[in-house]
Amino acid sequence: LAAGLRTQPAVTAIFTENRWFPFRKVPTVLKGEARVSASHGLSLHYINPQEQTVIIDERGMLVRTATGDTTPPADPRAAAANSALLHVLRLDLRPLEEAFSLYGRRTGAAWQLALVPKDEALRRTLGQISIEGEGAAVRRIEMRRSAVQRVEILIDPPQTAAAFPAEVLRRFFR
């Protein structure tokens, strides 16, 4: 299953991201398009409520807006979460098992994977990551920091391609 996901060179999917905070009763909802490239990393193009693209690759994170590109300040916890998200969408278990204890279950084509940070400080700040999928597609990711603070990403069925066109690489990756 993991090998099948890793062999997909270019994947695009629409996503909805729900962010729950302790001070709000309803989640903040963001919508966008995710692109995963075997060689260029992860690109999250947020369309709503504000257009911006978050690029996560081996060099770290870059935020692209209409006013230009910015690199957020170094934050080891955010870097760990971003790296985990990149490896989760690729279902690249080797780097994940270095930082997380992995637990999984599979029933037919449906599967679930739970990642618990090995590092206590990361466990307190990031919490547990749960992934659900079907076949070679990740369909839901939840990063639960506490009972009242979590991020849930719902992913529509993905579209795969042999490669992204040059214009897509220029616009959504670095």
mmCIF file of C-alpha atoms in Angstrom:
data_model
loop_
_atom_site.group_PDB
_atom_site.id
_atom_site.type_symbol
_atom_site.label_atom_id
_atom_site.label_comp_id
_atom_site.label_asym_id
_atom_site.label_seq_id
_atom_site.Cartn_x
_atom_site.Cartn_y
_atom_site.Cartn_z
ATOM 1 C CA LEU A 1 0.000 0.000 0.000
ATOM 2 C CA ALA A 2 2.723 2.467 0.985
ATOM 3 C CA ALA A 3 4.800 1.518 -2.039
ATOM 4 C CA GLY A 4 1.786 2.181 -4.276
ATOM 5 C CA LEU A 5 1.387 5.700 -2.901
ATOM 6 C CA ARG A 6 5.091 6.501 -3.204
ATOM 7 C CA THR A 7 5.151 5.535 -6.884
ATOM 8 C CA GLN A 8 2.569 8.180 -7.812
ATOM 9 C CA PRO A 9 4.748 11.025 -9.174
ATOM 10 C CA ALA A 10 2.060 13.752 -9.289
ATOM 11 C CA VAL A 11 -1.170 13.806 -7.272
ATOM 12 C CA THR A 12 -3.777 16.577 -6.978
ATOM 13 C CA ALA A 13 -6.791 16.640 -4.654
ATOM 14 C CA ILE A 14 -9.296 19.166 -3.331
ATOM 15 C CA PHE A 15 -9.288 19.434 0.469
ATOM 16 C CA THR A 16 -11.226 21.024 3.305
ATOM 17 C CA GLU A 17 -9.314 21.884 6.466
ATOM 18 C CA ASN A 18 -11.262 22.328 9.703
ATOM 19 C CA ARG A 19 -9.361 23.949 12.570
ATOM 20 C CA TRP A 20 -10.898 23.721 16.045
ATOM 21 C CA PHE A 21 -9.688 26.069 18.791
ATOM 22 C CA PRO A 22 -10.590 26.089 22.503
ATOM 23 C CA PHE A 23 -12.050 29.605 22.278
ATOM 24 C CA ARG A 24 -14.498 28.905 19.390
ATOM 25 C CA LYS A 25 -17.506 26.602 19.196
ATOM 26 C CA VAL A 26 -17.308 26.164 15.409
ATOM 27 C CA PRO A 27 -14.209 25.360 13.370
ATOM 28 C CA THR A 28 -12.359 27.741 11.108
ATOM 29 C CA VAL A 29 -12.805 26.261 7.627
ATOM 30 C CA LEU A 30 -10.193 26.551 4.883
ATOM 31 C CA LYS A 31 -10.498 25.085 1.388
ATOM 32 C CA GLY A 32 -7.930 24.438 -1.264
ATOM 33 C CA GLU A 33 -6.039 22.154 -3.598
ATOM 34 C CA ALA A 34 -3.240 19.856 -2.471
ATOM 35 C CA ARG A 35 -0.506 18.789 -4.849
ATOM 36 C CA VAL A 36 1.997 16.101 -3.934
ATOM 37 C CA SER A 37 5.066 15.619 -6.095
ATOM 38 C CA ALA A 38 7.488 12.764 -5.556
ATOM 39 C CA SER A 39 10.386 15.099 -6.417
ATOM 40 C CA HIS A 40 9.126 18.603 -5.446
ATOM 41 C CA GLY A 41 7.281 18.042 -2.156
ATOM 42 C CA LEU A 42 3.855 19.232 -1.038
ATOM 43 C CA SER A 43 1.928 22.302 -2.174
ATOM 44 C CA LEU A 44 -1.219 23.424 -0.358
ATOM 45 C CA HIS A 45 -2.985 26.090 -2.408
ATOM 46 C CA TYR A 46 -5.554 27.662 -0.078
ATOM 47 C CA ILE A 47 -8.397 29.278 -1.990
ATOM 48 C CA ASN A 48 -10.736 30.218 0.829
ATOM 49 C CA PRO A 49 -10.830 32.322 3.033
ATOM 50 C CA GLN A 50 -7.582 33.881 1.711
ATOM 51 C CA GLU A 51 -5.599 32.795 -1.318
ATOM 52 C CA GLN A 52 -2.087 31.614 -0.535
ATOM 53 C CA THR A 53 0.129 28.644 -1.256
ATOM 54 C CA VAL A 54 2.107 26.792 1.404
ATOM 55 C CA ILE A 55 5.000 24.784 -0.017
ATOM 56 C CA ILE A 56 6.606 22.079 2.113
ATOM 57 C CA ASP A 57 9.666 20.318 0.777
ATOM 58 C CA GLU A 58 13.073 19.071 1.859
ATOM 59 C CA ARG A 59 14.228 22.697 2.330
ATOM 60 C CA GLY A 60 11.392 23.521 4.744
ATOM 61 C CA MET A 61 8.329 25.701 4.333
ATOM 62 C CA LEU A 62 7.625 28.640 2.016
ATOM 63 C CA VAL A 63 4.448 30.742 1.930
ATOM 64 C CA ARG A 64 3.540 32.274 -1.422
ATOM 65 C CA THR A 65 0.978 35.105 -1.667
ATOM 66 C CA ALA A 66 0.161 37.769 -4.244
ATOM 67 C CA THR A 67 2.732 40.019 -2.543
ATOM 68 C CA GLY A 68 5.587 37.493 -2.783
ATOM 69 C CA ASP A 69 7.281 34.557 -1.078
ATOM 70 C CA THR A 70 8.121 34.431 2.624
ATOM 71 C CA THR A 71 9.834 31.894 4.816
ATOM 72 C CA PRO A 72 8.272 31.663 8.279
ATOM 73 C CA PRO A 73 10.607 31.949 11.295
ATOM 74 C CA ALA A 74 12.259 28.689 12.329
ATOM 75 C CA ASP A 75 10.006 26.690 14.647
ATOM 76 C CA PRO A 76 11.068 23.093 15.367
ATOM 77 C CA ARG A 77 7.503 22.046 16.245
ATOM 78 C CA ALA A 78 6.049 23.479 13.029
ATOM 79 C CA ALA A 79 8.913 21.943 11.040
ATOM 80 C CA ALA A 80 8.177 18.538 12.598
ATOM 81 C CA ALA A 81 4.454 18.843 11.812
ATOM 82 C CA ASN A 82 5.139 19.957 8.224
ATOM 83 C CA SER A 83 7.652 17.176 7.668
ATOM 84 C CA ALA A 84 5.160 14.653 9.061
ATOM 85 C CA LEU A 85 2.433 15.980 6.741
ATOM 86 C CA LEU A 86 4.718 15.661 3.712
ATOM 87 C CA HIS A 87 5.648 12.085 4.618
ATOM 88 C CA VAL A 88 2.046 11.190 5.521
ATOM 89 C CA LEU A 89 0.733 12.255 2.116
ATOM 90 C CA ARG A 90 3.497 10.223 0.482
ATOM 91 C CA LEU A 91 2.902 7.435 3.044
ATOM 92 C CA ASP A 92 6.667 7.292 3.440
ATOM 93 C CA LEU A 93 6.894 5.174 6.592
ATOM 94 C CA ARG A 94 10.675 5.099 7.034
ATOM 95 C CA PRO A 95 11.107 8.798 7.999
ATOM 96 C CA LEU A 96 7.843 8.699 9.969
ATOM 97 C CA GLU A 97 8.981 5.791 12.152
ATOM 98 C CA GLU A 98 12.089 7.750 13.161
ATOM 99 C CA ALA A 99 10.008 10.399 14.936
ATOM 100 C CA PHE A 100 6.748 8.556 15.661
ATOM 101 C CA SER A 101 5.447 5.295 17.030
ATOM 102 C CA LEU A 102 3.202 3.932 14.273
ATOM 103 C CA TYR A 103 0.009 1.961 14.777
ATOM 104 C CA GLY A 104 -2.144 0.746 11.926
ATOM 105 C CA ARG A 105 -5.182 -1.257 10.954
ATOM 106 C CA ARG A 106 -6.457 -2.414 7.588
ATOM 107 C CA THR A 107 -9.876 -3.781 6.663
ATOM 108 C CA GLY A 108 -10.141 -4.592 2.978
ATOM 109 C CA ALA A 109 -9.227 -1.457 1.040
ATOM 110 C CA ALA A 110 -9.833 0.835 4.047
ATOM 111 C CA TRP A 111 -6.951 1.549 6.404
ATOM 112 C CA GLN A 112 -6.041 3.705 9.403
ATOM 113 C CA LEU A 113 -2.685 4.801 10.719
ATOM 114 C CA ALA A 114 -1.928 6.554 14.015
ATOM 115 C CA LEU A 115 1.323 8.421 14.649
ATOM 116 C CA VAL A 116 2.341 9.224 18.215
ATOM 117 C CA PRO A 117 5.431 11.447 18.577
ATOM 118 C CA LYS A 118 8.295 9.698 20.381
ATOM 119 C CA ASP A 119 9.609 13.018 21.714
ATOM 120 C CA GLU A 120 7.640 14.194 24.779
ATOM 121 C CA ALA A 121 7.871 17.908 23.865
ATOM 122 C CA LEU A 122 6.615 17.196 20.352
ATOM 123 C CA ARG A 123 3.828 15.011 21.779
ATOM 124 C CA ARG A 124 2.668 17.944 23.966
ATOM 125 C CA THR A 125 2.692 20.481 21.117
ATOM 126 C CA LEU A 126 1.687 18.364 18.131
ATOM 127 C CA GLY A 127 -0.361 15.606 19.710
ATOM 128 C CA GLN A 128 -1.380 12.489 17.822
ATOM 129 C CA ILE A 129 -1.798 12.312 14.047
ATOM 130 C CA SER A 130 -4.455 9.999 12.631
ATOM 131 C CA ILE A 131 -4.660 9.135 8.943
ATOM 132 C CA GLU A 132 -7.424 7.289 7.142
ATOM 133 C CA GLY A 133 -7.431 6.120 3.577
ATOM 134 C CA GLU A 134 -8.781 3.745 1.040
ATOM 135 C CA GLY A 135 -6.591 1.890 -1.391
ATOM 136 C CA ALA A 136 -3.662 4.099 -2.384
ATOM 137 C CA ALA A 137 -5.416 7.350 -1.345
ATOM 138 C CA VAL A 138 -5.170 9.337 1.885
ATOM 139 C CA ARG A 139 -8.710 10.616 2.588
ATOM 140 C CA ARG A 140 -8.563 12.140 6.094
ATOM 141 C CA ILE A 141 -5.840 13.476 8.370
ATOM 142 C CA GLU A 142 -6.408 14.639 11.917
ATOM 143 C CA MET A 143 -3.818 16.320 14.128
ATOM 144 C CA ARG A 144 -5.271 16.291 17.644
ATOM 145 C CA ARG A 145 -3.439 18.394 20.186
ATOM 146 C CA SER A 146 -6.185 18.130 22.803
ATOM 147 C CA ALA A 147 -9.908 17.406 23.096
ATOM 148 C CA VAL A 148 -10.677 21.032 22.118
ATOM 149 C CA GLN A 149 -7.820 21.816 19.723
ATOM 150 C CA ARG A 150 -7.344 19.883 16.508
ATOM 151 C CA VAL A 151 -6.986 20.146 12.743
ATOM 152 C CA GLU A 152 -8.943 17.836 10.464
ATOM 153 C CA ILE A 153 -8.175 17.645 6.741
ATOM 154 C CA LEU A 154 -10.754 15.980 4.509
ATOM 155 C CA ILE A 155 -9.369 15.021 1.099
ATOM 156 C CA ASP A 156 -11.486 14.412 -1.995
ATOM 157 C CA PRO A 157 -10.580 11.524 -4.318
ATOM 158 C CA PRO A 158 -7.165 12.313 -5.804
ATOM 159 C CA GLN A 159 -6.245 12.723 -9.472
ATOM 160 C CA THR A 160 -2.909 11.258 -10.514
ATOM 161 C CA ALA A 161 -0.653 12.134 -13.424
ATOM 162 C CA ALA A 162 2.739 11.062 -14.753
ATOM 163 C CA ALA A 163 4.105 14.542 -13.938
ATOM 164 C CA PHE A 164 3.013 18.103 -13.303
ATOM 165 C CA PRO A 165 3.333 20.487 -16.265
ATOM 166 C CA ALA A 166 6.136 23.073 -16.055
ATOM 167 C CA GLU A 167 3.634 25.900 -15.392
ATOM 168 C CA VAL A 168 2.170 24.033 -12.388
ATOM 169 C CA LEU A 169 5.662 23.401 -11.003
ATOM 170 C CA ARG A 170 6.543 27.099 -11.377
ATOM 171 C CA ARG A 171 3.322 28.291 -9.756
ATOM 172 C CA PHE A 172 2.858 25.791 -6.921
ATOM 173 C CA PHE A 173 6.373 24.554 -6.062
ATOM 174 C CA ARG A 174 9.863 26.009 -5.836
#
